[in-house]
């Protein structure tokens, strides 16, 4: 059985024992988190969320993604800007789907 959850403004299709990287969640490694915004469970489709459904997960680690270079340029205007960004992510393992 699988579910579609929404966290950090993104949607993820998850099943039991999946390991996914989501936007940073304020939780320590080893703790358990619960996702309440479940959009779909098996064949039940929510409008917009499925009532009473939840997905539990275990936090594995907090980390930062690879650097993304943001480079802006306007030709013939002597305008160049270079900037970098590293997104903070949380690695979680799905432990259960109820709903």
Backbone as XML, in Angstrom:
<?xml version="1.0"?>
<chain id="A" units="angstrom">
  <residue number="1" name="UNK">
    <atom name="N" x="0.850" y="-1.180" z="0.000"/>
    <atom name="CA" x="0.000" y="0.000" z="0.000"/>
    <atom name="C" x="0.893" y="1.239" z="0.000"/>
  </residue>
  <residue number="2" name="UNK">
    <atom name="N" x="0.463" y="2.256" z="-0.711"/>
    <atom name="CA" x="1.216" y="3.494" z="-0.771"/>
    <atom name="C" x="0.314" y="4.663" z="-0.422"/>
  </residue>
  <residue number="3" name="UNK">
    <atom name="N" x="0.965" y="5.802" z="-0.196"/>
    <atom name="CA" x="0.237" y="7.025" z="0.131"/>
    <atom name="C" x="0.941" y="8.199" z="-0.522"/>
  </residue>
  <residue number="4" name="UNK">
    <atom name="N" x="0.216" y="9.289" z="-0.679"/>
    <atom name="CA" x="0.788" y="10.537" z="-1.171"/>
    <atom name="C" x="0.654" y="11.547" z="-0.038"/>
  </residue>
  <residue number="5" name="UNK">
    <atom name="N" x="1.804" y="12.065" z="0.416"/>
    <atom name="CA" x="1.798" y="13.038" z="1.505"/>
    <atom name="C" x="2.270" y="14.380" z="0.998"/>
  </residue>
  <residue number="6" name="UNK">
    <atom name="N" x="1.905" y="15.419" z="1.745"/>
    <atom name="CA" x="2.327" y="16.772" z="1.399"/>
    <atom name="C" x="3.090" y="17.344" z="2.585"/>
  </residue>
  <residue number="7" name="UNK">
    <atom name="N" x="4.329" y="17.777" z="2.334"/>
    <atom name="CA" x="5.136" y="18.413" z="3.368"/>
    <atom name="C" x="6.121" y="19.356" z="2.693"/>
  </residue>
  <residue number="8" name="UNK">
    <atom name="N" x="6.314" y="20.501" z="3.285"/>
    <atom name="CA" x="7.256" y="21.471" z="2.735"/>
    <atom name="C" x="6.853" y="22.011" z="1.385"/>
  </residue>
  <residue number="9" name="UNK">
    <atom name="N" x="5.555" y="22.013" z="1.070"/>
    <atom name="CA" x="5.086" y="22.528" z="-0.204"/>
    <atom name="C" x="5.263" y="21.563" z="-1.361"/>
  </residue>
  <residue number="10" name="UNK">
    <atom name="N" x="5.680" y="20.334" z="-1.078"/>
    <atom name="CA" x="5.879" y="19.332" z="-2.122"/>
    <atom name="C" x="5.084" y="18.084" z="-1.777"/>
  </residue>
  <residue number="11" name="UNK">
    <atom name="N" x="4.829" y="17.261" z="-2.785"/>
    <atom name="CA" x="4.093" y="16.022" z="-2.590"/>
    <atom name="C" x="5.016" y="14.838" z="-2.855"/>
  </residue>
  <residue number="12" name="UNK">
    <atom name="N" x="4.886" y="13.792" z="-2.036"/>
    <atom name="CA" x="5.747" y="12.615" z="-2.140"/>
    <atom name="C" x="4.882" y="11.359" z="-2.140"/>
  </residue>
  <residue number="13" name="UNK">
    <atom name="N" x="5.175" y="10.433" z="-3.054"/>
    <atom name="CA" x="4.525" y="9.127" z="-3.053"/>
    <atom name="C" x="5.403" y="8.207" z="-2.202"/>
  </residue>
  <residue number="14" name="UNK">
    <atom name="N" x="4.853" y="7.669" z="-1.122"/>
    <atom name="CA" x="5.641" y="6.881" z="-0.177"/>
    <atom name="C" x="4.978" y="5.537" z="0.077"/>
  </residue>
  <residue number="15" name="UNK">
    <atom name="N" x="5.802" y="4.566" z="0.442"/>
    <atom name="CA" x="5.345" y="3.250" z="0.874"/>
    <atom name="C" x="6.144" y="2.901" z="2.129"/>
  </residue>
  <residue number="16" name="UNK">
    <atom name="N" x="5.755" y="1.819" z="2.790"/>
    <atom name="CA" x="6.451" y="1.414" z="4.012"/>
    <atom name="C" x="7.907" y="1.082" z="3.687"/>
  </residue>
  <residue number="17" name="UNK">
    <atom name="N" x="8.812" y="1.490" z="4.577"/>
    <atom name="CA" x="10.265" y="1.276" z="4.469"/>
    <atom name="C" x="10.942" y="2.120" z="3.388"/>
  </residue>
  <residue number="18" name="UNK">
    <atom name="N" x="10.246" y="3.099" z="2.811"/>
    <atom name="CA" x="10.891" y="4.034" z="1.872"/>
    <atom name="C" x="11.746" y="5.027" z="2.642"/>
  </residue>
  <residue number="19" name="UNK">
    <atom name="N" x="12.842" y="5.469" z="2.021"/>
    <atom name="CA" x="13.693" y="6.507" z="2.599"/>
    <atom name="C" x="13.648" y="7.695" z="1.648"/>
  </residue>
  <residue number="20" name="UNK">
    <atom name="N" x="13.193" y="8.849" z="2.155"/>
    <atom name="CA" x="13.065" y="10.035" z="1.311"/>
    <atom name="C" x="13.705" y="11.232" z="2.001"/>
  </residue>
  <residue number="21" name="UNK">
    <atom name="N" x="14.102" y="12.212" z="1.199"/>
    <atom name="CA" x="14.637" y="13.475" z="1.711"/>
    <atom name="C" x="13.565" y="14.543" z="1.523"/>
  </residue>
  <residue number="22" name="UNK">
    <atom name="N" x="13.139" y="15.157" z="2.630"/>
    <atom name="CA" x="12.099" y="16.184" z="2.585"/>
    <atom name="C" x="12.686" y="17.498" z="3.086"/>
  </residue>
  <residue number="23" name="UNK">
    <atom name="N" x="11.935" y="18.581" z="2.901"/>
    <atom name="CA" x="12.342" y="19.875" z="3.436"/>
    <atom name="C" x="12.565" y="19.752" z="4.934"/>
  </residue>
  <residue number="24" name="UNK">
    <atom name="N" x="13.411" y="20.593" z="5.489"/>
    <atom name="CA" x="13.832" y="20.443" z="6.884"/>
    <atom name="C" x="12.651" y="20.398" z="7.850"/>
  </residue>
  <residue number="25" name="UNK">
    <atom name="N" x="12.689" y="19.397" z="8.727"/>
    <atom name="CA" x="11.721" y="19.230" z="9.805"/>
    <atom name="C" x="12.480" y="19.403" z="11.113"/>
  </residue>
  <residue number="26" name="UNK">
    <atom name="N" x="11.915" y="20.165" z="12.036"/>
    <atom name="CA" x="12.605" y="20.390" z="13.307"/>
    <atom name="C" x="12.393" y="19.192" z="14.214"/>
  </residue>
  <residue number="27" name="UNK">
    <atom name="N" x="13.260" y="18.184" z="14.066"/>
    <atom name="CA" x="13.234" y="16.983" z="14.893"/>
    <atom name="C" x="14.637" y="16.411" z="14.935"/>
  </residue>
  <residue number="28" name="UNK">
    <atom name="N" x="14.976" y="15.779" z="16.054"/>
    <atom name="CA" x="16.300" y="15.187" z="16.199"/>
    <atom name="C" x="16.359" y="13.831" z="15.505"/>
  </residue>
  <residue number="29" name="UNK">
    <atom name="N" x="17.573" y="13.417" z="15.166"/>
    <atom name="CA" x="17.779" y="12.104" z="14.560"/>
    <atom name="C" x="17.346" y="11.022" z="15.540"/>
  </residue>
  <residue number="30" name="UNK">
    <atom name="N" x="16.615" y="10.045" z="15.038"/>
    <atom name="CA" x="16.117" y="8.963" z="15.880"/>
    <atom name="C" x="14.707" y="9.185" z="16.392"/>
  </residue>
  <residue number="31" name="UNK">
    <atom name="N" x="14.193" y="10.400" z="16.275"/>
    <atom name="CA" x="12.835" y="10.667" z="16.758"/>
    <atom name="C" x="11.816" y="10.305" z="15.679"/>
  </residue>
  <residue number="32" name="UNK">
    <atom name="N" x="10.567" y="10.265" z="16.082"/>
    <atom name="CA" x="9.488" y="9.897" z="15.176"/>
    <atom name="C" x="8.663" y="11.136" z="14.820"/>
  </residue>
  <residue number="33" name="UNK">
    <atom name="N" x="8.254" y="11.238" z="13.564"/>
    <atom name="CA" x="7.407" y="12.346" z="13.112"/>
    <atom name="C" x="6.152" y="11.768" z="12.473"/>
  </residue>
  <residue number="34" name="UNK">
    <atom name="N" x="5.103" y="12.578" z="12.434"/>
    <atom name="CA" x="3.817" y="12.142" z="11.895"/>
    <atom name="C" x="3.371" y="13.155" z="10.843"/>
  </residue>
  <residue number="35" name="UNK">
    <atom name="N" x="3.057" y="12.665" z="9.659"/>
    <atom name="CA" x="2.562" y="13.514" z="8.580"/>
    <atom name="C" x="1.043" y="13.370" z="8.526"/>
  </residue>
  <residue number="36" name="UNK">
    <atom name="N" x="0.315" y="14.479" z="8.746"/>
    <atom name="CA" x="-1.143" y="14.438" z="8.774"/>
    <atom name="C" x="-1.775" y="14.825" z="7.448"/>
  </residue>
  <residue number="37" name="UNK">
    <atom name="N" x="-1.035" y="15.520" z="6.593"/>
    <atom name="CA" x="-1.588" y="15.926" z="5.308"/>
    <atom name="C" x="-1.386" y="14.795" z="4.302"/>
  </residue>
  <residue number="38" name="UNK">
    <atom name="N" x="-2.302" y="13.827" z="4.328"/>
    <atom name="CA" x="-2.258" y="12.674" z="3.431"/>
    <atom name="C" x="-3.296" y="12.907" z="2.349"/>
  </residue>
  <residue number="39" name="UNK">
    <atom name="N" x="-2.852" y="12.995" z="1.101"/>
    <atom name="CA" x="-3.742" y="13.308" z="-0.010"/>
    <atom name="C" x="-4.385" y="12.063" z="-0.610"/>
  </residue>
  <residue number="40" name="UNK">
    <atom name="N" x="-3.726" y="10.907" z="-0.452"/>
    <atom name="CA" x="-4.225" y="9.678" z="-1.053"/>
    <atom name="C" x="-3.672" y="8.489" z="-0.267"/>
  </residue>
  <residue number="41" name="UNK">
    <atom name="N" x="-4.531" y="7.517" z="0.024"/>
    <atom name="CA" x="-4.098" y="6.276" z="0.664"/>
    <atom name="C" x="-4.730" y="5.122" z="-0.096"/>
  </residue>
  <residue number="42" name="UNK">
    <atom name="N" x="-3.896" y="4.296" z="-0.731"/>
    <atom name="CA" x="-4.421" y="3.166" z="-1.506"/>
    <atom name="C" x="-5.368" y="3.644" z="-2.587"/>
  </residue>
  <residue number="43" name="UNK">
    <atom name="N" x="-6.669" y="3.364" z="-2.414"/>
    <atom name="CA" x="-7.659" y="3.816" z="-3.402"/>
    <atom name="C" x="-8.551" y="4.931" z="-2.871"/>
  </residue>
  <residue number="44" name="UNK">
    <atom name="N" x="-8.272" y="5.437" z="-1.646"/>
    <atom name="CA" x="-9.034" y="6.549" z="-1.077"/>
    <atom name="C" x="-8.381" y="7.864" z="-1.481"/>
  </residue>
  <residue number="45" name="UNK">
    <atom name="N" x="-9.146" y="8.717" z="-2.121"/>
    <atom name="CA" x="-8.647" y="10.026" z="-2.540"/>
    <atom name="C" x="-9.295" y="11.076" z="-1.654"/>
  </residue>
  <residue number="46" name="UNK">
    <atom name="N" x="-8.497" y="11.967" z="-1.095"/>
    <atom name="CA" x="-9.006" y="12.999" z="-0.214"/>
    <atom name="C" x="-9.476" y="14.215" z="-0.981"/>
  </residue>
  <residue number="47" name="UNK">
    <atom name="N" x="-10.252" y="15.053" z="-0.285"/>
    <atom name="CA" x="-10.720" y="16.283" z="-0.892"/>
    <atom name="C" x="-10.597" y="17.411" z="0.118"/>
  </residue>
  <residue number="48" name="UNK">
    <atom name="N" x="-9.469" y="18.035" z="0.365"/>
    <atom name="CA" x="-8.153" y="17.775" z="-0.217"/>
    <atom name="C" x="-7.343" y="16.710" z="0.515"/>
  </residue>
  <residue number="49" name="UNK">
    <atom name="N" x="-7.685" y="16.394" z="1.800"/>
    <atom name="CA" x="-6.928" y="15.376" z="2.526"/>
    <atom name="C" x="-7.864" y="14.253" z="2.958"/>
  </residue>
  <residue number="50" name="UNK">
    <atom name="N" x="-7.295" y="13.066" z="3.187"/>
    <atom name="CA" x="-8.066" y="11.922" z="3.656"/>
    <atom name="C" x="-8.259" y="12.072" z="5.171"/>
  </residue>
  <residue number="51" name="UNK">
    <atom name="N" x="-9.519" y="12.021" z="5.627"/>
    <atom name="CA" x="-9.809" y="12.183" z="7.050"/>
    <atom name="C" x="-9.285" y="10.993" z="7.845"/>
  </residue>
  <residue number="52" name="UNK">
    <atom name="N" x="-8.588" y="11.283" z="8.933"/>
    <atom name="CA" x="-8.100" y="10.247" z="9.833"/>
    <atom name="C" x="-6.877" y="9.492" z="9.354"/>
  </residue>
  <residue number="53" name="UNK">
    <atom name="N" x="-6.328" y="9.843" z="8.213"/>
    <atom name="CA" x="-5.151" y="9.150" z="7.692"/>
    <atom name="C" x="-3.883" y="9.853" z="8.163"/>
  </residue>
  <residue number="54" name="UNK">
    <atom name="N" x="-2.846" y="9.054" z="8.401"/>
    <atom name="CA" x="-1.567" y="9.628" z="8.785"/>
    <atom name="C" x="-0.446" y="8.690" z="8.364"/>
  </residue>
  <residue number="55" name="UNK">
    <atom name="N" x="0.727" y="9.262" z="8.233"/>
    <atom name="CA" x="1.929" y="8.504" z="7.886"/>
    <atom name="C" x="2.967" y="8.807" z="8.956"/>
  </residue>
  <residue number="56" name="UNK">
    <atom name="N" x="3.547" y="7.768" z="9.544"/>
    <atom name="CA" x="4.582" y="7.958" z="10.558"/>
    <atom name="C" x="5.938" y="7.642" z="9.949"/>
  </residue>
  <residue number="57" name="UNK">
    <atom name="N" x="6.942" y="8.372" z="10.413"/>
    <atom name="CA" x="8.292" y="8.200" z="9.880"/>
    <atom name="C" x="9.308" y="8.421" z="10.987"/>
  </residue>
  <residue number="58" name="UNK">
    <atom name="N" x="10.496" y="7.880" z="10.763"/>
    <atom name="CA" x="11.604" y="8.039" z="11.703"/>
    <atom name="C" x="12.654" y="8.924" z="11.052"/>
  </residue>
  <residue number="59" name="UNK">
    <atom name="N" x="13.137" y="9.918" z="11.784"/>
    <atom name="CA" x="14.156" y="10.834" z="11.263"/>
    <atom name="C" x="15.514" y="10.137" z="11.324"/>
  </residue>
  <residue number="60" name="UNK">
    <atom name="N" x="16.190" y="10.043" z="10.174"/>
    <atom name="CA" x="17.497" y="9.411" z="10.120"/>
    <atom name="C" x="18.617" y="10.417" z="10.305"/>
  </residue>
  <residue number="61" name="UNK">
    <atom name="N" x="18.543" y="11.542" z="9.574"/>
    <atom name="CA" x="19.578" y="12.568" z="9.731"/>
    <atom name="C" x="19.120" y="13.891" z="9.159"/>
  </residue>
  <residue number="62" name="UNK">
    <atom name="N" x="19.774" y="14.955" z="9.617"/>
    <atom name="CA" x="19.597" y="16.306" z="9.078"/>
    <atom name="C" x="20.838" y="16.601" z="8.243"/>
  </residue>
  <residue number="63" name="UNK">
    <atom name="N" x="20.645" y="17.102" z="7.014"/>
    <atom name="CA" x="21.802" y="17.396" z="6.174"/>
    <atom name="C" x="21.472" y="18.527" z="5.215"/>
  </residue>
  <residue number="64" name="UNK">
    <atom name="N" x="22.494" y="18.956" z="4.512"/>
    <atom name="CA" x="22.313" y="20.003" z="3.508"/>
    <atom name="C" x="22.630" y="19.431" z="2.137"/>
  </residue>
  <residue number="65" name="UNK">
    <atom name="N" x="21.839" y="19.830" z="1.153"/>
    <atom name="CA" x="21.979" y="19.332" z="-0.212"/>
    <atom name="C" x="23.205" y="19.953" z="-0.875"/>
  </residue>
  <residue number="66" name="UNK">
    <atom name="N" x="23.505" y="19.492" z="-2.075"/>
    <atom name="CA" x="24.628" y="20.049" z="-2.822"/>
    <atom name="C" x="24.355" y="21.511" z="-3.180"/>
  </residue>
  <residue number="67" name="UNK">
    <atom name="N" x="25.431" y="22.248" z="-3.381"/>
    <atom name="CA" x="25.303" y="23.669" z="-3.683"/>
    <atom name="C" x="24.762" y="23.876" z="-5.096"/>
  </residue>
  <residue number="68" name="UNK">
    <atom name="N" x="23.823" y="24.805" z="-5.220"/>
    <atom name="CA" x="23.267" y="25.207" z="-6.505"/>
    <atom name="C" x="23.781" y="26.611" z="-6.781"/>
  </residue>
  <residue number="69" name="UNK">
    <atom name="N" x="24.399" y="26.806" z="-7.940"/>
    <atom name="CA" x="24.932" y="28.117" z="-8.320"/>
    <atom name="C" x="23.851" y="28.913" z="-9.050"/>
  </residue>
  <residue number="70" name="UNK">
    <atom name="N" x="23.610" y="30.127" z="-8.575"/>
    <atom name="CA" x="22.654" y="31.037" z="-9.210"/>
    <atom name="C" x="23.466" y="32.127" z="-9.879"/>
  </residue>
  <residue number="71" name="UNK">
    <atom name="N" x="23.435" y="32.195" z="-11.211"/>
    <atom name="CA" x="24.237" y="33.171" z="-11.956"/>
    <atom name="C" x="23.312" y="34.006" z="-12.823"/>
  </residue>
  <residue number="72" name="UNK">
    <atom name="N" x="23.348" y="35.327" z="-12.605"/>
    <atom name="CA" x="22.517" y="36.255" z="-13.373"/>
    <atom name="C" x="23.429" y="37.114" z="-14.222"/>
  </residue>
  <residue number="73" name="UNK">
    <atom name="N" x="23.005" y="37.359" z="-15.470"/>
    <atom name="CA" x="23.817" y="38.172" z="-16.364"/>
    <atom name="C" x="22.917" y="38.893" z="-17.349"/>
  </residue>
  <residue number="74" name="UNK">
    <atom name="N" x="23.249" y="40.152" z="-17.593"/>
    <atom name="CA" x="22.594" y="40.911" z="-18.655"/>
    <atom name="C" x="23.679" y="41.314" z="-19.634"/>
  </residue>
  <residue number="75" name="UNK">
    <atom name="N" x="23.546" y="40.882" z="-20.841"/>
    <atom name="CA" x="24.616" y="41.121" z="-21.797"/>
    <atom name="C" x="24.758" y="42.602" z="-22.139"/>
  </residue>
  <residue number="76" name="UNK">
    <atom name="N" x="25.981" y="42.985" z="-22.354"/>
    <atom name="CA" x="26.382" y="44.348" z="-22.734"/>
    <atom name="C" x="26.040" y="45.399" z="-21.673"/>
  </residue>
  <residue number="77" name="UNK">
    <atom name="N" x="25.714" y="44.984" z="-20.464"/>
    <atom name="CA" x="25.375" y="45.939" z="-19.414"/>
    <atom name="C" x="26.374" y="45.893" z="-18.256"/>
  </residue>
  <residue number="78" name="UNK">
    <atom name="N" x="27.382" y="45.035" z="-18.345"/>
    <atom name="CA" x="28.368" y="44.839" z="-17.283"/>
    <atom name="C" x="27.665" y="44.453" z="-15.979"/>
  </residue>
  <residue number="79" name="UNK">
    <atom name="N" x="26.647" y="43.575" z="-16.074"/>
    <atom name="CA" x="25.889" y="43.133" z="-14.914"/>
    <atom name="C" x="26.056" y="41.630" z="-14.757"/>
  </residue>
  <residue number="80" name="UNK">
    <atom name="N" x="26.738" y="41.229" z="-13.690"/>
    <atom name="CA" x="26.919" y="39.810" z="-13.386"/>
    <atom name="C" x="26.800" y="39.629" z="-11.879"/>
  </residue>
  <residue number="81" name="UNK">
    <atom name="N" x="25.989" y="38.662" z="-11.474"/>
    <atom name="CA" x="25.831" y="38.337" z="-10.058"/>
    <atom name="C" x="25.935" y="36.825" z="-9.902"/>
  </residue>
  <residue number="82" name="UNK">
    <atom name="N" x="26.764" y="36.389" z="-8.962"/>
    <atom name="CA" x="26.915" y="34.969" z="-8.698"/>
    <atom name="C" x="26.564" y="34.709" z="-7.239"/>
  </residue>
  <residue number="83" name="UNK">
    <atom name="N" x="25.709" y="33.736" z="-7.017"/>
    <atom name="CA" x="25.253" y="33.412" z="-5.686"/>
    <atom name="C" x="25.119" y="31.901" z="-5.562"/>
  </residue>
  <residue number="84" name="UNK">
    <atom name="N" x="25.264" y="31.381" z="-4.363"/>
    <atom name="CA" x="25.115" y="29.950" z="-4.135"/>
    <atom name="C" x="24.038" y="29.685" z="-3.101"/>
  </residue>
  <residue number="85" name="UNK">
    <atom name="N" x="23.469" y="28.455" z="-3.137"/>
    <atom name="CA" x="22.415" y="28.082" z="-2.196"/>
    <atom name="C" x="22.533" y="26.608" z="-1.862"/>
  </residue>
  <residue number="86" name="UNK">
    <atom name="N" x="22.454" y="26.277" z="-0.563"/>
    <atom name="CA" x="22.415" y="24.886" z="-0.119"/>
    <atom name="C" x="21.149" y="24.701" z="0.700"/>
  </residue>
  <residue number="87" name="UNK">
    <atom name="N" x="20.264" y="23.827" z="0.221"/>
    <atom name="CA" x="18.985" y="23.602" z="0.884"/>
    <atom name="C" x="19.149" y="22.661" z="2.070"/>
  </residue>
  <residue number="88" name="UNK">
    <atom name="N" x="18.510" y="22.996" z="3.186"/>
    <atom name="CA" x="18.518" y="22.132" z="4.365"/>
    <atom name="C" x="17.443" y="21.061" z="4.194"/>
  </residue>
  <residue number="89" name="UNK">
    <atom name="N" x="17.830" y="19.789" z="4.358"/>
    <atom name="CA" x="16.920" y="18.667" z="4.160"/>
    <atom name="C" x="16.943" y="17.737" z="5.368"/>
  </residue>
  <residue number="90" name="UNK">
    <atom name="N" x="15.918" y="16.902" z="5.450"/>
    <atom name="CA" x="15.816" y="15.884" z="6.491"/>
    <atom name="C" x="15.591" y="14.540" z="5.811"/>
  </residue>
  <residue number="91" name="UNK">
    <atom name="N" x="16.377" y="13.545" z="6.183"/>
    <atom name="CA" x="16.230" y="12.194" z="5.645"/>
    <atom name="C" x="15.338" y="11.403" z="6.594"/>
  </residue>
  <residue number="92" name="UNK">
    <atom name="N" x="14.201" y="10.896" z="6.062"/>
    <atom name="CA" x="13.261" y="10.159" z="6.901"/>
    <atom name="C" x="12.980" y="8.778" z="6.301"/>
  </residue>
  <residue number="93" name="UNK">
    <atom name="N" x="12.680" y="7.824" z="7.179"/>
    <atom name="CA" x="12.301" y="6.468" z="6.765"/>
    <atom name="C" x="10.859" y="6.251" z="7.177"/>
  </residue>
  <residue number="94" name="UNK">
    <atom name="N" x="10.011" y="5.871" z="6.223"/>
    <atom name="CA" x="8.588" y="5.671" z="6.478"/>
    <atom name="C" x="8.406" y="4.372" z="7.264"/>
  </residue>
  <residue number="95" name="UNK">
    <atom name="N" x="7.757" y="4.476" z="8.425"/>
    <atom name="CA" x="7.591" y="3.295" z="9.274"/>
    <atom name="C" x="6.164" y="2.751" z="9.253"/>
  </residue>
  <residue number="96" name="UNK">
    <atom name="N" x="5.187" y="3.569" z="8.890"/>
    <atom name="CA" x="3.816" y="3.057" z="8.878"/>
    <atom name="C" x="2.850" y="3.999" z="8.184"/>
  </residue>
  <residue number="97" name="UNK">
    <atom name="N" x="1.803" y="3.384" z="7.593"/>
    <atom name="CA" x="0.748" y="4.148" z="6.932"/>
    <atom name="C" x="-0.564" y="3.683" z="7.532"/>
  </residue>
  <residue number="98" name="UNK">
    <atom name="N" x="-1.346" y="4.621" z="8.076"/>
    <atom name="CA" x="-2.648" y="4.271" z="8.627"/>
    <atom name="C" x="-3.698" y="5.148" z="7.980"/>
  </residue>
  <residue number="99" name="UNK">
    <atom name="N" x="-4.859" y="4.572" z="7.779"/>
    <atom name="CA" x="-5.896" y="5.386" z="7.188"/>
    <atom name="C" x="-6.952" y="4.561" z="6.562"/>
  </residue>
</chain>
